Structures are given as C-alpha cells and as structure tokens.
PDB file of C-alpha atoms and ligand atoms in Angstrom:
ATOM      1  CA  UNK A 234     -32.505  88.073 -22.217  1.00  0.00           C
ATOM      2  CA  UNK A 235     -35.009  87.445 -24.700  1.00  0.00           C
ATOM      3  CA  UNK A 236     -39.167  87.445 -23.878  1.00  0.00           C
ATOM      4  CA  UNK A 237     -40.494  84.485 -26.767  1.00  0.00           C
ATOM      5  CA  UNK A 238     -43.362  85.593 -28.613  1.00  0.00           C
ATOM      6  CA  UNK A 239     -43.155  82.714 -31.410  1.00  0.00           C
ATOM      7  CA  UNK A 240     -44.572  79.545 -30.173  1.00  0.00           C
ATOM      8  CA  UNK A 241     -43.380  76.207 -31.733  1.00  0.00           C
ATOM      9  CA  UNK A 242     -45.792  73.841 -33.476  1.00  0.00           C
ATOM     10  CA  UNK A 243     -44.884  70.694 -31.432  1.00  0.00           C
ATOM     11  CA  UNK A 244     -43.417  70.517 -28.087  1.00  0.00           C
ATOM     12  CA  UNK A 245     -42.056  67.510 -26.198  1.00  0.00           C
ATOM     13  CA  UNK A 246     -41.344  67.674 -22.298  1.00  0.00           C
ATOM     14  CA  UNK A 247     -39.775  65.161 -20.712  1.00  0.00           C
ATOM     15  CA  UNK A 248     -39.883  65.386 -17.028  1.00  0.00           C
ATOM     16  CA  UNK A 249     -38.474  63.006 -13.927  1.00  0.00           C
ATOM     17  CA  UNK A 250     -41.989  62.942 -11.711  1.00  0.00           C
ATOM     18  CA  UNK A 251     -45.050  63.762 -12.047  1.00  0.00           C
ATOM     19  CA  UNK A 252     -45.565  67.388 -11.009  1.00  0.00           C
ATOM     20  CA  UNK A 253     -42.588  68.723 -11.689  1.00  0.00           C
ATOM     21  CA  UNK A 254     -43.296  69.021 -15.745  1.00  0.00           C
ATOM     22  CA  UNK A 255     -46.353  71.741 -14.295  1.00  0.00           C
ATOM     23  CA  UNK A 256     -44.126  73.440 -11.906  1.00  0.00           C
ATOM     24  CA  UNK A 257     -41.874  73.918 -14.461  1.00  0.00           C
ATOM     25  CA  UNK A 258     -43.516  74.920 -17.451  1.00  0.00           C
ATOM     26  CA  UNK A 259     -47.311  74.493 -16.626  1.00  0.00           C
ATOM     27  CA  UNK A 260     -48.068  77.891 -17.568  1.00  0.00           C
ATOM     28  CA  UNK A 261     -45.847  77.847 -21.158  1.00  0.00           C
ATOM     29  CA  UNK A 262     -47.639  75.320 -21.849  1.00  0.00           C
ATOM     30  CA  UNK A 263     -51.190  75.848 -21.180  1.00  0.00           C
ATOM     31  CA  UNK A 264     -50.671  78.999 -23.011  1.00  0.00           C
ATOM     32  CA  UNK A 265     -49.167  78.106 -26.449  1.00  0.00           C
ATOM     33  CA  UNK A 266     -51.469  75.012 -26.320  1.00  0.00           C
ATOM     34  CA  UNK A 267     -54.665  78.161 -25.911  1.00  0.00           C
ATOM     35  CA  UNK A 268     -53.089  80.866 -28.355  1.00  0.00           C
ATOM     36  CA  UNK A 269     -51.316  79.114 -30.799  1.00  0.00           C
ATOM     37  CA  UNK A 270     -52.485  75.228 -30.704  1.00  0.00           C
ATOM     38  CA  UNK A 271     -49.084  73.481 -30.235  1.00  0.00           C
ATOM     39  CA  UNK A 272     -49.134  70.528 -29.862  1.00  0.00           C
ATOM     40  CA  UNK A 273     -47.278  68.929 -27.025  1.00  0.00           C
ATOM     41  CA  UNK A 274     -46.192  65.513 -25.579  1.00  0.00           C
ATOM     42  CA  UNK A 275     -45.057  64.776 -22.244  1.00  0.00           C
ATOM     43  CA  UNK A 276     -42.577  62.040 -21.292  1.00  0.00           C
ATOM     44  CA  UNK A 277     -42.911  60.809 -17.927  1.00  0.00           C
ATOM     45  CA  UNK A 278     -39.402  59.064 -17.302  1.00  0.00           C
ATOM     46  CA  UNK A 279     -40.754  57.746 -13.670  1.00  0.00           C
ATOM     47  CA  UNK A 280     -43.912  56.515 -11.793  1.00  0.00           C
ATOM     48  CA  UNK A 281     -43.124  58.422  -8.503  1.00  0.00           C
ATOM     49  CA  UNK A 282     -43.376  55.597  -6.538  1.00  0.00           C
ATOM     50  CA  UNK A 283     -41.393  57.153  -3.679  1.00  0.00           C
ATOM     51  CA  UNK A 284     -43.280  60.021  -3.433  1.00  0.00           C
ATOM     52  CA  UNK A 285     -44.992  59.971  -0.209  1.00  0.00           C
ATOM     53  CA  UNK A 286     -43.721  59.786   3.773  1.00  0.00           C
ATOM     54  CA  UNK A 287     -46.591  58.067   4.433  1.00  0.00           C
ATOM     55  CA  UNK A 288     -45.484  54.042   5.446  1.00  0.00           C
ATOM     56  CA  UNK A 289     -48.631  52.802   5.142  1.00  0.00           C
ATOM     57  CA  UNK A 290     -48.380  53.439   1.251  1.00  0.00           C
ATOM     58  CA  UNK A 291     -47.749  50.801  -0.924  1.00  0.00           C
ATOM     59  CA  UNK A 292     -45.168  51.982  -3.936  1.00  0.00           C
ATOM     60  CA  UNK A 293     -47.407  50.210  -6.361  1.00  0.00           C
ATOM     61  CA  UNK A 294     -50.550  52.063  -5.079  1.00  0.00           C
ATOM     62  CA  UNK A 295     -48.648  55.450  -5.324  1.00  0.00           C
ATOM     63  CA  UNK A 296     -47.422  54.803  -8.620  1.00  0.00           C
ATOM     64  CA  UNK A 297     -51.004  54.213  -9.858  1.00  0.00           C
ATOM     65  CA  UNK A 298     -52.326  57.416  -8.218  1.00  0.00           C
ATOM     66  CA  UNK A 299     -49.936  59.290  -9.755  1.00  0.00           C
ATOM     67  CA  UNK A 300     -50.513  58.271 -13.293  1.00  0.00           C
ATOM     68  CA  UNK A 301     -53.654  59.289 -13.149  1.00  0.00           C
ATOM     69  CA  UNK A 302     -53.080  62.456 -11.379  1.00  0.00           C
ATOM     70  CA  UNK A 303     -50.618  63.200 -14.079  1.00  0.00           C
ATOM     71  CA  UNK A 304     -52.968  62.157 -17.168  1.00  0.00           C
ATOM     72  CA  UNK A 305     -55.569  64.625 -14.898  1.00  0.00           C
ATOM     73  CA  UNK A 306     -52.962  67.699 -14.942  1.00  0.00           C
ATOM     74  CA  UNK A 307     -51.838  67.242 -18.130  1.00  0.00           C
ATOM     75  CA  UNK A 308     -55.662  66.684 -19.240  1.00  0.00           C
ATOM     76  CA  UNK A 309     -56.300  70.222 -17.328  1.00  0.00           C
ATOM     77  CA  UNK A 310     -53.345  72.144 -19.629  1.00  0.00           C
ATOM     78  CA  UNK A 311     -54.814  70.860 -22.746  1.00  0.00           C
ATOM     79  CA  UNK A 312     -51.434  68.525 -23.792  1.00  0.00           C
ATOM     80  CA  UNK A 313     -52.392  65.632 -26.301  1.00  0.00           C
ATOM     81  CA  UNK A 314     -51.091  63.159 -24.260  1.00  0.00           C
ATOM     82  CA  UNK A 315     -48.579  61.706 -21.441  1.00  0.00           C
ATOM     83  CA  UNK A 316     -46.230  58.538 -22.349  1.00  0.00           C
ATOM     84  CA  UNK A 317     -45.310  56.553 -19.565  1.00  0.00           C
ATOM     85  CA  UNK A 318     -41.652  54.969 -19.066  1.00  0.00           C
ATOM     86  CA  UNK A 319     -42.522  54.287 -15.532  1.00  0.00           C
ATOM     87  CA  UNK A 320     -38.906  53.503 -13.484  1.00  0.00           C
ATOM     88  CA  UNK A 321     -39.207  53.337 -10.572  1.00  0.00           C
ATOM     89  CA  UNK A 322     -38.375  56.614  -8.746  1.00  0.00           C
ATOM     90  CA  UNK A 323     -35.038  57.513  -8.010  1.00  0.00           C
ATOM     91  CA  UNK A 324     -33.455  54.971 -10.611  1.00  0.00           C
ATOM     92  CA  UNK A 325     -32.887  57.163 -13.667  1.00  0.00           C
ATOM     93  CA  UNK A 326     -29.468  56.458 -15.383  1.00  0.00           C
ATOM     94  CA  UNK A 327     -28.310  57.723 -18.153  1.00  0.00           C
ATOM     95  CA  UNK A 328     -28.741  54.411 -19.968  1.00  0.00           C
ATOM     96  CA  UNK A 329     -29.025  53.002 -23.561  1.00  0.00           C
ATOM     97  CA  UNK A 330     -32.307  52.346 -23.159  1.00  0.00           C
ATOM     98  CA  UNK A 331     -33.598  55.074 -21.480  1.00  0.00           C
ATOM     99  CA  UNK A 332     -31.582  57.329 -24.450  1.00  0.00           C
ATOM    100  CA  UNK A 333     -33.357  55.319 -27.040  1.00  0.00           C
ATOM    101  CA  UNK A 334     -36.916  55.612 -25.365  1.00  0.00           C
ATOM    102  CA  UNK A 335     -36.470  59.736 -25.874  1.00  0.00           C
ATOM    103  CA  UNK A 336     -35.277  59.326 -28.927  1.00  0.00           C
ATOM    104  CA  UNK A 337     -38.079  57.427 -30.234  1.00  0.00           C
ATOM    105  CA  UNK A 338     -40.791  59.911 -28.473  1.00  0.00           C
ATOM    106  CA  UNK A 339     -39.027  62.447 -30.357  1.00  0.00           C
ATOM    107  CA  UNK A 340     -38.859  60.450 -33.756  1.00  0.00           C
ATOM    108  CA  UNK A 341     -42.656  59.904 -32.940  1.00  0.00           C
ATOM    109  CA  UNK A 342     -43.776  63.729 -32.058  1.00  0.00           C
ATOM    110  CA  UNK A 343     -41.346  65.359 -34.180  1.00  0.00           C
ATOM    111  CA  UNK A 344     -40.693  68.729 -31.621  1.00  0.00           C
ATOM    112  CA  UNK A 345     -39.391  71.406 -32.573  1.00  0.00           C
ATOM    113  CA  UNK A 346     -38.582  72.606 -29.065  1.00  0.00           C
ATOM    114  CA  UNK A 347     -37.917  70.229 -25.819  1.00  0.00           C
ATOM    115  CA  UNK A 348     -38.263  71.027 -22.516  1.00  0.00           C
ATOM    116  CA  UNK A 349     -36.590  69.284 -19.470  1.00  0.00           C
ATOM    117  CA  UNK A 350     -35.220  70.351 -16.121  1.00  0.00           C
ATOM    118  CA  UNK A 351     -31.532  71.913 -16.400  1.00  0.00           C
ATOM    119  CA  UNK A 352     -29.367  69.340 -15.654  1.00  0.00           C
ATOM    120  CA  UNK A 353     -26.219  71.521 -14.787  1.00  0.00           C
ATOM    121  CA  UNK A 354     -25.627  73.355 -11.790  1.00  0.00           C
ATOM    122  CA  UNK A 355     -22.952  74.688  -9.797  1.00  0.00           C
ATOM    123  CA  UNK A 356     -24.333  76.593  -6.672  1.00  0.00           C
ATOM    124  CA  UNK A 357     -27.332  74.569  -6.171  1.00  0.00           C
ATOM    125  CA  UNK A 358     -28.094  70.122  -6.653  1.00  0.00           C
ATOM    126  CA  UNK A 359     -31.006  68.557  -7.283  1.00  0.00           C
ATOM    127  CA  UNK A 360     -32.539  65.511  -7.428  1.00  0.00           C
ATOM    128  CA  UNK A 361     -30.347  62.452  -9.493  1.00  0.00           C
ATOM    129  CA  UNK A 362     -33.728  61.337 -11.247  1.00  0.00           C
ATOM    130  CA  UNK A 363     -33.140  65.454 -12.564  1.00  0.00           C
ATOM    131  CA  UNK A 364     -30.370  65.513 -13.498  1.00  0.00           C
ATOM    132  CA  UNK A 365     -30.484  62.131 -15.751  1.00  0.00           C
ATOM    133  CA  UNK A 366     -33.665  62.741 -16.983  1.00  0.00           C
ATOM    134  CA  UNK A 367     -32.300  66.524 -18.513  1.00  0.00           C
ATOM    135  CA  UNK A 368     -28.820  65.260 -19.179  1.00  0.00           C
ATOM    136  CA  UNK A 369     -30.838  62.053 -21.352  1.00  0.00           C
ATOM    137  CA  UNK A 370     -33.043  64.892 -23.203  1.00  0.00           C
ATOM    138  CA  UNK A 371     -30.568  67.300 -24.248  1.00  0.00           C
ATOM    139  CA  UNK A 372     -28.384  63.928 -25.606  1.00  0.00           C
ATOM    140  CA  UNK A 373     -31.561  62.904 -27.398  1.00  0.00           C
ATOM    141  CA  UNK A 374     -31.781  65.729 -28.944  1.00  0.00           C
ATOM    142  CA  UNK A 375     -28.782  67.235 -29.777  1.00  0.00           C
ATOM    143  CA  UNK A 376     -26.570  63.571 -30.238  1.00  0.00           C
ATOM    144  CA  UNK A 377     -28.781  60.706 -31.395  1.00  0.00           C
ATOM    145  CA  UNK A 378     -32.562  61.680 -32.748  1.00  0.00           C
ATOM    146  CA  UNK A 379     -31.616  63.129 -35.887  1.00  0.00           C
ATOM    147  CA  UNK A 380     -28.903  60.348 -37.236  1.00  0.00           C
ATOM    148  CA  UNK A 381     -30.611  57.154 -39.090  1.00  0.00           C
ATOM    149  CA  UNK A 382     -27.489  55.511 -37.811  1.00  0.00           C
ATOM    150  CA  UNK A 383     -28.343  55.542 -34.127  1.00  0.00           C
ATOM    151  CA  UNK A 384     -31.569  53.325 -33.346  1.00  0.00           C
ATOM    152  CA  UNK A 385     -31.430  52.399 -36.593  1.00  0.00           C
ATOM    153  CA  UNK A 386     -34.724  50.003 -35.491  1.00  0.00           C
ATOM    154  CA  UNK A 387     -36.561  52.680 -34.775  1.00  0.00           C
ATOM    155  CA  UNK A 388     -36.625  52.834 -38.618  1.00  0.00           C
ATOM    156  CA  UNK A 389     -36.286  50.458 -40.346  1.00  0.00           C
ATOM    157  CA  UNK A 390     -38.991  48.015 -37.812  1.00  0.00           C
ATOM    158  CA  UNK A 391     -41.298  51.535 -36.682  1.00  0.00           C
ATOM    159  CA  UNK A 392     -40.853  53.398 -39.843  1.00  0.00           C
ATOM    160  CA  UNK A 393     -39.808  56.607 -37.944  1.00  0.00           C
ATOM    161  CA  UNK A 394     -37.839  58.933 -39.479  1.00  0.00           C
ATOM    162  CA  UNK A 395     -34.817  60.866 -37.846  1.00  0.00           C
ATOM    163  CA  UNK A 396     -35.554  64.036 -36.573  1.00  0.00           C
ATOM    164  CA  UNK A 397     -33.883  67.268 -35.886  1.00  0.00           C
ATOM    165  CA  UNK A 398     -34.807  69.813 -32.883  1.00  0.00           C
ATOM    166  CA  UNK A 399     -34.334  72.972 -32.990  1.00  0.00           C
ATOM    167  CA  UNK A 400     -33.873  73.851 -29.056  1.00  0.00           C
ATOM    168  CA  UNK A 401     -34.353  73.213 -25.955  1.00  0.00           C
ATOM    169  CA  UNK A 402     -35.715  75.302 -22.794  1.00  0.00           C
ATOM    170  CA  UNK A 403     -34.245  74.065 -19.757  1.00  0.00           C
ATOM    171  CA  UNK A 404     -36.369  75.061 -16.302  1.00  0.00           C
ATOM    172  CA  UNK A 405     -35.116  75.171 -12.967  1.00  0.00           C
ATOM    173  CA  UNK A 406     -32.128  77.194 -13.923  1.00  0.00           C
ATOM    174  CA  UNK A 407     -29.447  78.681 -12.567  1.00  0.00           C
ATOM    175  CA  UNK A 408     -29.155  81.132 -15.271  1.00  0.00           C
ATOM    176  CA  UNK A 409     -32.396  81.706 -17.428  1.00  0.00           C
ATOM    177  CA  UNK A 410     -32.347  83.993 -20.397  1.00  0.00           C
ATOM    178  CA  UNK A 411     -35.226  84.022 -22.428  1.00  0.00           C
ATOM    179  CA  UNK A 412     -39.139  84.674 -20.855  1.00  0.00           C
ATOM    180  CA  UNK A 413     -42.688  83.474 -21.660  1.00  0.00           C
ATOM    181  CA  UNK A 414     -45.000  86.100 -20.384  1.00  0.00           C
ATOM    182  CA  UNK A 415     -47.670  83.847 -18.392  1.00  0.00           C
ATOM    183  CA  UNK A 416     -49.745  86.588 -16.686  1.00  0.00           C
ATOM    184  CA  UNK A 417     -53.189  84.818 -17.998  1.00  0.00           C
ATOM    185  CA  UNK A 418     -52.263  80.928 -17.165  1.00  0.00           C
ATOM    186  CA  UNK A 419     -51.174  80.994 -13.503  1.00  0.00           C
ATOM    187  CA  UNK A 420     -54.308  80.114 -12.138  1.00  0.00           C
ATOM    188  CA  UNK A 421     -54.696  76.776 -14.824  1.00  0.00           C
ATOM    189  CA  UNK A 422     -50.838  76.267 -13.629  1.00  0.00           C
ATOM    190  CA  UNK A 423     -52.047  75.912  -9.947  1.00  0.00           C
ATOM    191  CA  UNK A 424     -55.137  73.870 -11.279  1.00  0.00           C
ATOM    192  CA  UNK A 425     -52.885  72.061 -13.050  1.00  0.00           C
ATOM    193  CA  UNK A 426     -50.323  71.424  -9.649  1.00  0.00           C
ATOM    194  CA  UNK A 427     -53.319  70.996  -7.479  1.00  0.00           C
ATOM    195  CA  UNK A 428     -54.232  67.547  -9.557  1.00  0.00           C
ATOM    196  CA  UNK A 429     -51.085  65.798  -8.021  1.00  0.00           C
ATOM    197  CA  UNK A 430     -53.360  65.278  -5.143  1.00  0.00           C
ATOM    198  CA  UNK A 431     -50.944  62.816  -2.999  1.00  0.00           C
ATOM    199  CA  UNK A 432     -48.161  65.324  -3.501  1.00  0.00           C
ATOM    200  CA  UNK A 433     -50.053  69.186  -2.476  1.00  0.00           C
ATOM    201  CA  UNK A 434     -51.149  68.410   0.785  1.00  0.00           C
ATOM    202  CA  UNK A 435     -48.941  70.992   2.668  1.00  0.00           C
ATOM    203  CA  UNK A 436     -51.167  73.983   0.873  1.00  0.00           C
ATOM    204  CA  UNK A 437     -54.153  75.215  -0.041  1.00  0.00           C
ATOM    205  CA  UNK A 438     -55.451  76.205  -3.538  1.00  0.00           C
ATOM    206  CA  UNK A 439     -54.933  79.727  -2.473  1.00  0.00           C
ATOM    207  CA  UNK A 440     -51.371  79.507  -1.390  1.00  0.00           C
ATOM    208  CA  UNK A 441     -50.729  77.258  -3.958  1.00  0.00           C
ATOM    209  CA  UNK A 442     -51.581  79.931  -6.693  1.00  0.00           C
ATOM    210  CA  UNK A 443     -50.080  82.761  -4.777  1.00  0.00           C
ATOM    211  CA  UNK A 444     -46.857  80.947  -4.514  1.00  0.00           C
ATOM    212  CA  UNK A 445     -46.951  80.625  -8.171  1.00  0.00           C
ATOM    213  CA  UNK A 446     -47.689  84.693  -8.425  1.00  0.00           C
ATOM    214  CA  UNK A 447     -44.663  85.062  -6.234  1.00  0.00           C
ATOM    215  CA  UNK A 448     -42.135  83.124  -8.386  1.00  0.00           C
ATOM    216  CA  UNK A 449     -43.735  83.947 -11.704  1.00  0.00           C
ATOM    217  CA  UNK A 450     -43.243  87.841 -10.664  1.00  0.00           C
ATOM    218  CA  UNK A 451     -39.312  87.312  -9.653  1.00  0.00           C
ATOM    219  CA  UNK A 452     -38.761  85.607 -13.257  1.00  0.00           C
ATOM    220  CA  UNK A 453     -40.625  88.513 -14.400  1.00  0.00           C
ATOM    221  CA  UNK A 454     -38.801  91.236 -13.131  1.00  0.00           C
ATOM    222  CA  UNK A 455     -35.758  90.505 -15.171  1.00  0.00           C
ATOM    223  CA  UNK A 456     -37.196  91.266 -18.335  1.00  0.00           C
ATOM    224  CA  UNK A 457     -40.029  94.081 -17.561  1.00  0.00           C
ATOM    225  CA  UNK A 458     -43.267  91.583 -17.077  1.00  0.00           C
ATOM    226  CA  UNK A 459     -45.795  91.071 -14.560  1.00  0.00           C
ATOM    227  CA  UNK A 460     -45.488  87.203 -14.437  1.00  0.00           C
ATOM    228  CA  UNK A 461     -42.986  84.662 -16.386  1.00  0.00           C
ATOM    229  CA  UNK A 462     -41.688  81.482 -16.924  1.00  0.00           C
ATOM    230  CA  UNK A 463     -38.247  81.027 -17.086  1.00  0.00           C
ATOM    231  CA  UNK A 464     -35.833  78.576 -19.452  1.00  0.00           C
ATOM    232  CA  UNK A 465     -32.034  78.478 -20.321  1.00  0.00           C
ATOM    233  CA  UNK A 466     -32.313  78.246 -24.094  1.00  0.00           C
ATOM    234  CA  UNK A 467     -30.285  75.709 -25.670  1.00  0.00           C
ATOM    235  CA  UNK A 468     -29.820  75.985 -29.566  1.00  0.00           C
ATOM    236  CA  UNK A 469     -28.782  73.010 -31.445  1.00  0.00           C
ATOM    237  CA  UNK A 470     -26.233  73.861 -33.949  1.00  0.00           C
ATOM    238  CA  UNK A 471     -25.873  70.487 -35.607  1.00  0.00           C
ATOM    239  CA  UNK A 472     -23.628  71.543 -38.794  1.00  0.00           C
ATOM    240  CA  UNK A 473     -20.630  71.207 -37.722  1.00  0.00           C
ATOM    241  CA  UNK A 474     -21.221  67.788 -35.691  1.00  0.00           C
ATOM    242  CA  UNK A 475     -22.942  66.345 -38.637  1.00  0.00           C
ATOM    243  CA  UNK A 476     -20.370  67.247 -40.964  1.00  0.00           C
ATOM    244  CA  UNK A 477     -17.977  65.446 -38.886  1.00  0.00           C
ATOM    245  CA  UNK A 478     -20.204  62.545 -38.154  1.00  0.00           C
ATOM    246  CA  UNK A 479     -20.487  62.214 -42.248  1.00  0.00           C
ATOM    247  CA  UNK A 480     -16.811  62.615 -42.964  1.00  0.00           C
ATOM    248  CA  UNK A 481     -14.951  60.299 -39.910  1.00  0.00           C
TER     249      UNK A 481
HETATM  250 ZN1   ZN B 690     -39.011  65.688  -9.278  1.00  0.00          ZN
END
C-alpha cells in the first residue's frame, strides 16, 4: 500500500466509453493536471453508441452526443485533449490494429504512466469492451511501444520514436495498492461525470457527488485518508524482455 505523492509529467488514459475514464480516475487527474501540470491524453477506444435504452435513439446520434460530452468532461478536468478511435460499442478485440492505434498514441504523447481499467478479475466480470481495451493498454505498453521493430511505420513514415513507460495504474480493481489522496477534486470529478448528460439521468448532482464521497472514503480507509482514488500499480520491468528480444 503506497499513497503517490510524485505526479508524472505525461499521462495517457485509455478508456472503453466515455464516462468511465472520469469514474475511474477523474479526480487523479484533475488534480495532477492543477498541482503539478501533467499533461494528459485520453484515448477513447469507442463511440458509445449503445449506450442508451432509449429505442427511439439512433446509434449514430448517440455516438455524436457522446463525443462531445466527452471532449466537455475532459475539457472540465483540464486534459489537453481526447483522441477518438470510435468502434462501435461493444466490438473491442484485441486486434492488430487496435494494438497499433495505442501504440502510436503512446509514441505520440510519450507517458510516463498509463491508466486503463484492470483487465483481470477473478471474483467479479465486467464489460468485454473492458477488458480488451485494458488487456490492449498494458500490451502497448509493456510489449510493443518501446521496440522500433514493431510498427516499424510508425517511424520510419510518422517519425515517432519508440517509447518506454514506466507504469501503469489500473482502476476498477480487485486488489488496489497504491492511493492518490483526492479530498479537493471530488466535486470537479462529479462535474466532470455530470457532462455525460445521456448517461446520468438516474441522479442528481447531489447524489452524484455524494456517491463519489462514499466510494472515494472506502478507497480511503485503507491507507489513513479522507478520500482516494484507487489503482493496481503495474511496473514495467523491461530488462530482461529486451535483453531477450535483442539476443533471440
Ligand atoms: Zn464502460
């Protein structure tokens, strides 16, 4: 258990839907982006397009919305800016393509730290478009991003450079172990939730935010704080991998 008091320079979060990226992290982010100006990115692997129970709703329309509710909540946590992969929802796969698309956002941003939904579970499930979109992030990251031999295009016809991260924080976990005390951004995190507009119908503001307190408090507990955020930390150790990348 470990509460982090070192924020990165550059962040990249790549996230399923919109919303969940807020729910998840809203509050990490909003405050390194205040306190310490880092600088982060959001991937948004779908356009939500089955978002709604509404049958009247065209998938089209939806997705639209909720772009620009997204490029609204991110606008409200201060991140630099929101790419787009728009699948459709619920049509993730762990994919050469989709790989490559990560891989190039984080050639492009250059993160130190990534953030994604944990992927692995074994008491709870979650949604599919989860678990490829953290399962795709972590490979990014850990397998492809920093090796000029995988997507070789990206540099030698986008004159990117491979890049190394350092970790990754995984939300939604089973097992969290290290804490961002977020006692001052809970209310921008709700702001920041309440912008999905098509998707927060079922509360208020007010319940909103004081479901936030709730959960934020639990996460908190573990490690002596009032309210937190909590990740599994993943730490890249590339050495050994990269030695026996070079050498086979
Ligand atoms: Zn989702």
């Amino acid at each position: 258990m470990e509460i982090i008091t070192q924020p990165p320079s550059r962040a990249l979060v790549v996230t399923p839907h919109p919303d969940d990226a807020e729910g998840g992290c809203g509050a990490t982010m909003a405050k390194w982006i205040k306190e310490a100006g880092t600088e982060i990115v959001v991937v948004m692997c779908t356009n939500g397009d089955k978002g709604t129970s509404d049958r009247e709703m065209a998938p089209e329309q939806l997705a639209a919305t909720r772009q620009q509710e997204q490029r609204d909540a991110s606008g409200i946590l201060g991140v630099q800016g929101v790419v787009f992969l728009a699948y459709p929802d619920g049509t993730l796969e762990d994919s050469h393509r989709f790989r490559g698309q990560v891989v190039r956002e984080i050639r492009r941003h250059r993160p130190e730290i990534i953030f994604c939904i944990d992927p692995y579970r074994s008491v709870s499930h979650t949604h599919r478009d989860h678990r490829m979109s953290g399962q795709v992030a972590l490979d990014a990251a850990y397998s492809y991003a920093w090796s000029h031999l995988h997507f070789p295009e990206h540099i030698k016809e986008e004159g990117l450079a491979p890049h190394r991260v350092r970790e990754a924080y995984l939300w939604s976990s089973e097992s969290p172990d290290v804490f961002v005390d977020v006692e001052n951004y809970l209310e921008l995190k709700a702001r920041s939730l309440s912008a999905h507009v098509s998707q927060m119908r079922r509360r208020t503001p007010e319940e909103r935010l004081e479901r936030i307190q709730e959960g934020a408090a639990q996460h908190g507990e573990a490690v002596g704080l009032a309210y937190a955020e909590a990740f599994r930390r993943i730490r890249f150790e590339l050495g050994s991998m990269a030695w026996l990348y070079l050498h086979s």
